[in-house]
Amino acid sequence: MNLSVQILLALVLSVAVGLGVGPEGLPFVNKWIAPIGTIFINFIKMMIVPVVFCSLIVGVTSLGGDGKKLGRISAKTIVLYLFTTAIAIVLGFTVAGIIHPGAGLEIAGKVAPKVKEAPTFMQVLVNMVPTNPIESMAKAQILPIIIFALFVGVGITQVGPKHSNPLVDFFDAAAEVCYKIIAMVMKFAPYGVFALLLPVVCKNGPKVLLPLLSVILCVAIGCILQCIIVYSTLASVGGGVSPLKFFRGMSEAMMIAFTTCSSAAALPVNLKNCQEKLGLSREVSSFVLPLGCTINMDGTALYMGVCSLFIANVFGVNLTTNDMVMIVFTGTLASIGTAGVPGAGLIMLAMVLQAVQLPMEGLALVAGIDRVLDMFRTCVNITGDGAVACVVDKSERSRM
Ligand code: ASP
């Protein structure tokens, strides 16, 4: 049976068993079942630092190469990618701010959320630069690790092929190993999800279900808005392609992304259709789209915005403005490091939660419905690549 079906079954089973057992069985569940969930969360946490470090370096080095034109196209592409990603995450916040997913499910006290003192913006900037990257890694301080990885990545692209090639190969291979380990850990997910949710359901009863539906609704609405508002505008105003033509041209790749939950799987069709149906040049599309498949994950960023608000609501944590800025910042960067494969966004969500000290236990709630969320976000991920490709293509043509 497919893993996502197993995870969904684990969610259903944990609800059924939890409702049957009720609060009386909670001491037993806490003693014997809950630790299995903690082990699962520990495995996920174990992978955060290595996967962030290696995959970000791979993302940055994939921009390498030389030549003025490549530099110009890369710069335009990256600025647009970062811009659309930041909009997506803010959109996620806005929709979640209106719908309040998780508001009905208060499980505060379970993990006793810390009351945090908000650092000032300047403090955040100062703390971002690690004085000792190894120490930052040991303490899993995400932002300094991201900054270090970005600089290592840029450094690698500057030292010439003799030195850069082995390093690129090394980090590429290391990132692959990380993904493999994550795939192994995810095999354990049905048990982990069951063990994490059971105590929650025992304690809270049937009201745990509704908030999950509201998360799906938020992600779906956010994704649709991102497509209609942001991508239609980009394609038509910036790329000279009418929204109707754009979505028609993108539809096949969107469908593949929706059903496979993998940007990488949708890339070949996206490349073909952007060239044949939207008329984009091979030169631009064959650079912009694969790059987007690696570093541009708007749907994933939107999902991070929604899920972090959801988890904050569920655990009764009040997010400060600084926390929100931090989520936009880490979420944008995390989406760069997200691989275009199913479920990768969930691991990156762990990283965002860590950065603002939100309880990791919230991951279990999201994991149960992650496949459905993945369908929506992957679809948006590849559509965003197409929209940016239209803009870059038009601006390059107008130079000729
Ligand atoms: N499945 C997504 C993609 O391939 C990544 C994610 O999990 O967010 O684009």
Short mmCIF file of C-alpha atoms and ligand atoms in Angstrom, two decimals:
data_model
loop_
_atom_site.label_atom_id
_atom_site.label_comp_id
_atom_site.label_asym_id
_atom_site.label_seq_id
_atom_site.Cartn_x
_atom_site.Cartn_y
_atom_site.Cartn_z
CA MET A 1 0.00 0.00 0.00
CA ASN A 2 1.20 3.45 -0.88
CA LEU A 3 2.83 5.39 2.00
CA SER A 4 0.48 8.36 1.94
CA VAL A 5 -2.52 6.04 2.16
CA GLN A 6 -0.86 4.34 5.12
CA ILE A 7 -0.31 7.70 6.84
CA LEU A 8 -3.91 8.69 6.20
CA LEU A 9 -5.05 5.35 7.62
CA ALA A 10 -2.87 5.93 10.67
CA LEU A 11 -4.60 9.27 11.15
CA VAL A 12 -8.06 7.68 10.85
CA LEU A 13 -7.03 4.83 13.14
CA SER A 14 -5.62 7.17 15.76
CA VAL A 15 -8.91 9.10 15.76
CA ALA A 16 -10.99 5.91 16.04
CA VAL A 17 -8.82 4.36 18.76
CA GLY A 18 -8.41 7.67 20.58
CA LEU A 19 -12.17 8.23 20.70
CA GLY A 20 -12.64 4.67 21.97
CA VAL A 21 -9.97 4.92 24.65
CA GLY A 22 -10.86 8.43 25.81
CA PRO A 23 -9.17 10.39 28.61
CA GLU A 24 -9.13 7.40 30.97
CA GLY A 25 -6.57 5.62 28.82
CA LEU A 26 -4.33 8.66 28.59
CA PRO A 27 -1.75 7.61 31.24
CA PHE A 28 -1.20 4.29 29.46
CA VAL A 29 -1.00 5.97 26.05
CA ASN A 30 1.41 8.60 27.35
CA LYS A 31 3.65 5.96 28.87
CA TRP A 32 3.76 3.37 26.11
CA ILE A 33 2.63 4.89 22.81
CA ALA A 34 3.60 8.57 22.90
CA PRO A 35 7.38 7.84 23.11
CA ILE A 36 7.18 6.10 19.72
CA GLY A 37 5.95 9.41 18.31
CA THR A 38 8.82 11.22 20.00
CA ILE A 39 11.28 8.83 18.38
CA PHE A 40 9.77 9.62 14.98
CA ILE A 41 10.03 13.37 15.58
CA ASN A 42 13.63 12.91 16.74
CA PHE A 43 14.44 11.15 13.47
CA ILE A 44 13.00 14.06 11.52
CA LYS A 45 14.91 16.57 13.64
CA MET A 46 18.07 14.53 13.08
CA MET A 47 17.86 15.29 9.38
CA ILE A 48 17.09 19.01 9.51
CA VAL A 49 20.65 20.34 9.74
CA PRO A 50 22.26 18.01 7.17
CA VAL A 51 19.49 18.35 4.62
CA VAL A 52 19.26 22.13 4.90
CA PHE A 53 23.00 22.53 4.64
CA CYS A 54 23.58 20.18 1.72
CA SER A 55 20.51 20.99 -0.35
CA LEU A 56 20.94 24.74 -0.05
CA ILE A 57 24.51 24.45 -1.25
CA VAL A 58 23.31 22.35 -4.18
CA GLY A 59 20.61 24.95 -4.92
CA VAL A 60 23.10 27.80 -4.93
CA THR A 61 25.77 26.00 -6.93
CA SER A 62 23.22 25.04 -9.56
CA LEU A 63 23.21 28.74 -10.43
CA GLY A 64 26.96 28.63 -11.10
CA GLY A 65 28.54 28.87 -14.50
CA ASP A 66 29.76 31.94 -16.19
CA GLY A 67 28.93 34.33 -18.95
CA LYS A 68 27.27 37.70 -18.84
CA LYS A 69 24.00 36.49 -20.27
CA LEU A 70 23.70 33.61 -17.86
CA GLY A 71 24.42 36.04 -15.05
CA ARG A 72 21.73 38.40 -16.25
CA ILE A 73 19.13 35.66 -16.73
CA SER A 74 20.02 34.15 -13.34
CA ALA A 75 19.69 37.49 -11.59
CA LYS A 76 16.28 38.21 -13.10
CA THR A 77 15.08 34.69 -12.44
CA ILE A 78 16.22 34.62 -8.83
CA VAL A 79 14.75 38.01 -8.00
CA LEU A 80 11.41 36.96 -9.49
CA TYR A 81 11.52 33.59 -7.76
CA LEU A 82 12.23 35.15 -4.36
CA PHE A 83 9.55 37.77 -4.97
CA THR A 84 6.81 35.26 -5.88
CA THR A 85 7.82 33.00 -3.01
CA ALA A 86 7.64 35.79 -0.45
CA ILE A 87 4.22 36.83 -1.83
CA ALA A 88 3.05 33.21 -1.54
CA ILE A 89 4.03 32.90 2.09
CA VAL A 90 2.40 36.23 2.95
CA LEU A 91 -0.73 35.06 1.09
CA GLY A 92 -0.65 31.88 3.18
CA PHE A 93 -0.53 34.00 6.32
CA THR A 94 -3.36 36.20 5.12
CA VAL A 95 -5.72 33.34 4.26
CA ALA A 96 -4.84 31.55 7.50
CA GLY A 97 -5.28 34.81 9.38
CA ILE A 98 -8.83 35.05 8.04
CA ILE A 99 -9.86 31.40 8.38
CA HIS A 100 -7.94 30.72 11.66
CA PRO A 101 -7.18 27.05 11.08
CA GLY A 102 -6.73 25.19 14.36
CA ALA A 103 -8.57 27.78 16.40
CA GLY A 104 -11.06 25.15 17.58
CA LEU A 105 -8.36 22.78 18.69
CA GLU A 106 -6.59 24.03 21.77
CA ILE A 107 -4.01 21.56 22.95
CA ALA A 108 -1.92 24.12 24.68
CA GLY A 109 -0.25 22.86 27.81
CA LYS A 110 0.63 19.55 26.18
CA VAL A 111 4.01 20.92 25.26
CA ALA A 112 3.91 24.05 27.38
CA PRO A 113 4.85 26.58 24.71
CA LYS A 114 7.52 28.96 25.81
CA VAL A 115 6.70 32.60 26.17
CA LYS A 116 9.40 34.09 24.03
CA GLU A 117 10.97 37.44 24.25
CA ALA A 118 10.90 38.84 20.75
CA PRO A 119 14.37 39.86 19.54
CA THR A 120 14.56 43.20 17.76
CA PHE A 121 15.00 43.27 13.99
CA MET A 122 18.63 44.37 14.33
CA GLN A 123 19.27 41.54 16.79
CA VAL A 124 17.87 39.08 14.26
CA LEU A 125 20.24 40.49 11.63
CA VAL A 126 23.25 40.27 13.95
CA ASN A 127 22.39 36.74 15.10
CA MET A 128 21.98 35.60 11.51
CA VAL A 129 25.71 35.62 10.91
CA PRO A 130 27.28 32.67 12.68
CA THR A 131 30.50 33.30 14.60
CA ASN A 132 31.03 29.57 14.66
CA PRO A 133 29.03 27.59 12.08
CA ILE A 134 29.75 24.28 13.82
CA GLU A 135 28.25 25.63 17.01
CA SER A 136 25.20 26.84 15.05
CA MET A 137 24.82 23.37 13.58
CA ALA A 138 25.18 21.73 16.98
CA LYS A 139 22.47 24.00 18.33
CA ALA A 140 20.36 23.61 15.15
CA GLN A 141 20.17 27.39 14.70
CA ILE A 142 18.58 27.44 11.31
CA LEU A 143 19.15 30.99 10.14
CA PRO A 144 22.93 31.04 10.72
CA ILE A 145 23.17 27.64 9.03
CA ILE A 146 21.29 28.99 6.01
CA ILE A 147 23.59 32.00 5.79
CA PHE A 148 26.67 29.81 6.08
CA ALA A 149 25.33 27.40 3.43
CA LEU A 150 24.56 30.30 1.07
CA PHE A 151 28.10 31.62 1.42
CA VAL A 152 29.67 28.19 1.00
CA GLY A 153 27.55 27.71 -2.14
CA VAL A 154 28.55 31.07 -3.58
CA GLY A 155 32.20 30.42 -2.64
CA ILE A 156 32.13 27.10 -4.48
CA THR A 157 30.92 28.79 -7.67
CA GLN A 158 33.84 31.25 -7.49
CA VAL A 159 36.84 28.93 -7.23
CA GLY A 160 36.96 27.51 -10.76
CA PRO A 161 36.05 24.02 -12.01
CA LYS A 162 39.16 22.26 -10.65
CA HIS A 163 38.09 22.91 -7.07
CA SER A 164 34.39 23.41 -7.50
CA ASN A 165 33.53 20.21 -9.40
CA PRO A 166 34.47 17.77 -6.62
CA LEU A 167 32.67 19.91 -4.04
CA VAL A 168 29.53 20.19 -6.16
CA ASP A 169 29.58 16.42 -6.67
CA PHE A 170 30.16 15.87 -2.97
CA PHE A 171 27.26 18.05 -1.77
CA ASP A 172 25.03 16.73 -4.52
CA ALA A 173 25.73 13.19 -3.37
CA ALA A 174 25.37 14.17 0.30
CA ALA A 175 21.98 15.77 -0.42
CA GLU A 176 20.91 12.58 -2.19
CA VAL A 177 21.93 10.56 0.85
CA CYS A 178 19.90 12.92 3.07
CA TYR A 179 16.83 12.43 0.88
CA LYS A 180 17.31 8.66 1.04
CA ILE A 181 17.49 8.75 4.84
CA ILE A 182 14.40 10.95 4.94
CA ALA A 183 12.61 8.45 2.70
CA MET A 184 13.58 5.71 5.20
CA VAL A 185 12.35 7.79 8.13
CA MET A 186 9.10 8.50 6.30
CA LYS A 187 8.46 4.75 6.02
CA PHE A 188 8.09 4.89 9.77
CA ALA A 189 5.66 7.82 9.49
CA PRO A 190 2.39 5.87 9.80
CA TYR A 191 3.50 4.56 13.22
CA GLY A 192 4.91 7.92 14.22
CA VAL A 193 1.75 9.75 13.20
CA PHE A 194 -0.43 7.22 15.02
CA ALA A 195 1.66 7.48 18.18
CA LEU A 196 1.72 11.27 18.08
CA LEU A 197 -1.96 11.75 17.39
CA LEU A 198 -3.38 9.11 19.73
CA PRO A 199 -2.71 11.06 22.95
CA VAL A 200 -4.06 14.22 21.30
CA VAL A 201 -7.31 12.50 20.31
CA CYS A 202 -7.66 10.73 23.68
CA LYS A 203 -7.37 14.06 25.40
CA ASN A 204 -9.37 16.26 23.05
CA GLY A 205 -12.01 14.00 21.49
CA PRO A 206 -13.60 14.44 18.04
CA LYS A 207 -12.97 18.18 17.78
CA VAL A 208 -9.48 17.46 16.37
CA LEU A 209 -10.86 16.79 12.89
CA LEU A 210 -12.42 20.07 11.90
CA PRO A 211 -9.22 22.14 12.21
CA LEU A 212 -7.48 19.75 9.81
CA LEU A 213 -10.14 20.38 7.19
CA SER A 214 -9.65 24.10 7.69
CA VAL A 215 -5.91 23.71 6.97
CA ILE A 216 -6.68 21.97 3.68
CA LEU A 217 -9.16 24.73 2.84
CA CYS A 218 -6.61 27.47 3.61
CA VAL A 219 -3.89 25.86 1.48
CA ALA A 220 -6.32 25.25 -1.39
CA ILE A 221 -7.69 28.81 -1.34
CA GLY A 222 -4.20 30.30 -1.02
CA CYS A 223 -2.96 28.23 -3.97
CA ILE A 224 -5.88 29.24 -6.16
CA LEU A 225 -5.39 32.93 -5.29
CA GLN A 226 -1.65 32.70 -5.97
CA CYS A 227 -2.42 31.31 -9.45
CA ILE A 228 -5.22 33.72 -10.28
CA ILE A 229 -3.69 36.91 -8.91
CA VAL A 230 0.08 36.51 -9.03
CA TYR A 231 0.71 34.19 -11.98
CA SER A 232 -1.99 35.61 -14.27
CA THR A 233 -0.56 39.08 -13.71
CA LEU A 234 3.03 37.96 -14.21
CA ALA A 235 2.25 35.99 -17.36
CA SER A 236 0.11 38.67 -18.96
CA VAL A 237 1.72 41.93 -17.82
CA GLY A 238 5.32 40.73 -17.56
CA GLY A 239 5.30 37.93 -20.13
CA GLY A 240 2.75 39.03 -22.72
CA VAL A 241 0.88 35.71 -22.48
CA SER A 242 -2.85 35.92 -21.78
CA PRO A 243 -3.97 34.12 -18.59
CA LEU A 244 -6.17 31.79 -20.62
CA LYS A 245 -3.31 30.77 -22.90
CA PHE A 246 -0.99 30.48 -19.91
CA PHE A 247 -3.18 28.13 -17.89
CA ARG A 248 -4.09 26.12 -20.97
CA GLY A 249 -0.42 25.69 -21.77
CA MET A 250 0.41 24.78 -18.17
CA SER A 251 -2.56 22.46 -17.58
CA GLU A 252 -0.88 19.15 -18.39
CA ALA A 253 2.17 19.83 -16.23
CA MET A 254 -0.13 21.07 -13.45
CA MET A 255 -2.08 17.85 -13.59
CA ILE A 256 1.08 15.75 -13.40
CA ALA A 257 2.31 17.83 -10.47
CA PHE A 258 -1.04 17.46 -8.74
CA THR A 259 -1.12 13.70 -9.06
CA THR A 260 2.57 12.87 -8.53
CA CYS A 261 3.29 15.55 -5.89
CA SER A 262 6.69 15.99 -7.51
CA SER A 263 7.95 19.09 -9.34
CA ALA A 264 10.80 16.97 -10.67
CA ALA A 265 8.35 14.53 -12.23
CA ALA A 266 6.43 17.37 -13.87
CA LEU A 267 9.57 19.08 -15.22
CA PRO A 268 9.85 17.27 -18.58
CA VAL A 269 6.22 18.04 -19.49
CA ASN A 270 6.60 21.59 -18.21
CA LEU A 271 9.66 22.12 -20.42
CA LYS A 272 7.98 20.70 -23.50
CA ASN A 273 4.73 22.62 -23.07
CA CYS A 274 6.33 25.94 -22.19
CA GLN A 275 8.28 25.73 -25.44
CA GLU A 276 5.56 24.29 -27.66
CA LYS A 277 2.36 25.76 -26.20
CA LEU A 278 3.56 29.04 -24.72
CA GLY A 279 6.25 29.61 -27.34
CA LEU A 280 9.08 30.28 -24.89
CA SER A 281 12.63 30.07 -26.20
CA ARG A 282 14.54 26.89 -25.49
CA GLU A 283 17.47 28.87 -24.13
CA VAL A 284 15.47 30.59 -21.41
CA SER A 285 13.03 27.81 -20.53
CA SER A 286 15.72 25.14 -20.27
CA PHE A 287 17.52 27.27 -17.72
CA VAL A 288 14.65 28.88 -15.81
CA LEU A 289 12.41 25.82 -15.41
CA PRO A 290 14.94 23.29 -14.05
CA LEU A 291 16.27 25.99 -11.75
CA GLY A 292 12.74 26.71 -10.57
CA CYS A 293 12.14 23.02 -10.01
CA THR A 294 15.06 23.13 -7.56
CA ILE A 295 14.74 26.52 -5.91
CA ASN A 296 11.28 27.98 -6.57
CA MET A 297 8.59 26.46 -4.40
CA ASP A 298 5.83 29.03 -3.97
CA GLY A 299 3.19 26.48 -3.03
CA THR A 300 5.51 25.02 -0.42
CA ALA A 301 6.18 28.49 0.99
CA LEU A 302 2.44 29.23 1.15
CA TYR A 303 1.91 25.93 2.94
CA MET A 304 4.59 26.85 5.46
CA GLY A 305 2.81 30.13 6.21
CA VAL A 306 -0.54 28.38 6.70
CA CYS A 307 0.86 25.50 8.74
CA SER A 308 2.95 27.63 11.06
CA LEU A 309 -0.10 29.76 11.89
CA PHE A 310 -2.16 26.60 12.32
CA ILE A 311 0.36 25.05 14.69
CA ALA A 312 0.68 28.31 16.62
CA ASN A 313 -3.12 28.40 16.98
CA VAL A 314 -3.33 24.80 18.07
CA PHE A 315 -0.65 25.13 20.71
CA GLY A 316 -1.81 28.54 21.86
CA VAL A 317 1.41 30.33 20.87
CA ASN A 318 1.11 34.02 20.04
CA LEU A 319 3.29 34.81 17.06
CA THR A 320 4.93 38.23 17.21
CA THR A 321 5.54 40.38 14.14
CA ASN A 322 9.20 39.38 14.35
CA ASP A 323 8.18 35.72 14.34
CA MET A 324 6.14 36.34 11.20
CA VAL A 325 9.03 38.12 9.49
CA MET A 326 11.23 35.22 10.53
CA ILE A 327 8.75 32.71 9.06
CA VAL A 328 8.62 34.61 5.76
CA PHE A 329 12.41 34.75 5.68
CA THR A 330 13.16 31.16 6.71
CA GLY A 331 10.17 29.86 4.73
CA THR A 332 11.42 31.55 1.57
CA LEU A 333 14.90 30.15 2.07
CA ALA A 334 13.58 26.75 3.17
CA SER A 335 11.57 26.51 -0.02
CA ILE A 336 14.83 27.04 -1.95
CA GLY A 337 16.24 24.00 -0.20
CA THR A 338 13.14 21.86 -0.72
CA ALA A 339 13.63 19.01 -3.18
CA GLY A 340 10.98 18.60 -5.88
CA VAL A 341 9.86 15.26 -4.50
CA PRO A 342 6.76 14.23 -2.54
CA GLY A 343 6.73 15.17 1.13
CA ALA A 344 9.94 17.22 1.08
CA GLY A 345 8.05 20.31 2.24
CA LEU A 346 7.07 18.61 5.50
CA ILE A 347 10.70 18.23 6.51
CA MET A 348 11.36 21.85 5.61
CA LEU A 349 8.36 22.85 7.68
CA ALA A 350 10.16 21.28 10.63
CA MET A 351 12.99 23.69 9.97
CA VAL A 352 10.69 26.73 9.95
CA LEU A 353 9.04 25.58 13.18
CA GLN A 354 12.46 25.17 14.75
CA ALA A 355 13.48 28.67 13.67
CA VAL A 356 10.58 30.28 15.54
CA GLN A 357 10.49 27.66 18.30
CA LEU A 358 7.04 26.36 17.50
CA PRO A 359 6.29 22.86 18.87
CA MET A 360 7.45 20.07 16.56
CA GLU A 361 4.49 17.96 17.70
CA GLY A 362 2.40 20.08 15.33
CA LEU A 363 4.12 18.25 12.47
CA ALA A 364 2.20 15.10 13.33
CA LEU A 365 -1.12 16.85 12.80
CA VAL A 366 0.02 18.19 9.45
CA ALA A 367 1.66 14.90 8.42
CA GLY A 368 -1.69 13.11 8.48
CA ILE A 369 -3.06 15.35 5.73
CA ASP A 370 0.24 16.21 4.08
CA ARG A 371 -0.37 14.31 0.88
CA VAL A 372 -3.46 16.34 0.08
CA LEU A 373 -1.62 19.57 0.85
CA ASP A 374 1.31 18.35 -1.25
CA MET A 375 -0.93 17.99 -4.32
CA PHE A 376 -1.97 21.63 -4.16
CA ARG A 377 1.43 23.04 -3.33
CA THR A 378 3.31 21.07 -5.98
CA CYS A 379 0.85 22.25 -8.60
CA VAL A 380 1.55 25.85 -7.61
CA ASN A 381 5.29 25.21 -7.44
CA ILE A 382 5.54 24.36 -11.12
CA THR A 383 3.01 26.96 -12.25
CA GLY A 384 5.17 29.64 -10.62
CA ASP A 385 8.18 28.39 -12.59
CA GLY A 386 6.19 28.74 -15.81
CA ALA A 387 5.02 32.28 -15.01
CA VAL A 388 8.55 33.46 -14.22
CA ALA A 389 9.84 31.77 -17.40
CA CYS A 390 7.31 33.82 -19.43
CA VAL A 391 8.58 37.08 -17.91
CA VAL A 392 12.27 36.29 -18.34
CA ASP A 393 11.69 35.09 -21.90
CA LYS A 394 9.90 38.29 -22.89
CA SER A 395 12.54 40.53 -21.31
CA GLU A 396 15.32 38.65 -23.13
CA ARG A 397 13.48 38.86 -26.46
CA SER A 398 13.01 42.59 -26.06
CA ARG A 399 16.83 43.00 -25.86
CA MET A 400 17.33 41.43 -29.26
N1 ASP B 1 6.27 17.95 -3.38
C1 ASP B 1 6.75 19.27 -3.58
C2 ASP B 1 7.33 19.40 -4.98
O1 ASP B 1 7.79 18.45 -5.53
C3 ASP B 1 7.79 19.67 -2.58
C4 ASP B 1 7.12 19.75 -1.24
O2 ASP B 1 6.97 18.71 -0.59
O3 ASP B 1 6.72 20.84 -0.85
O4 ASP B 1 7.33 20.47 -5.54
#
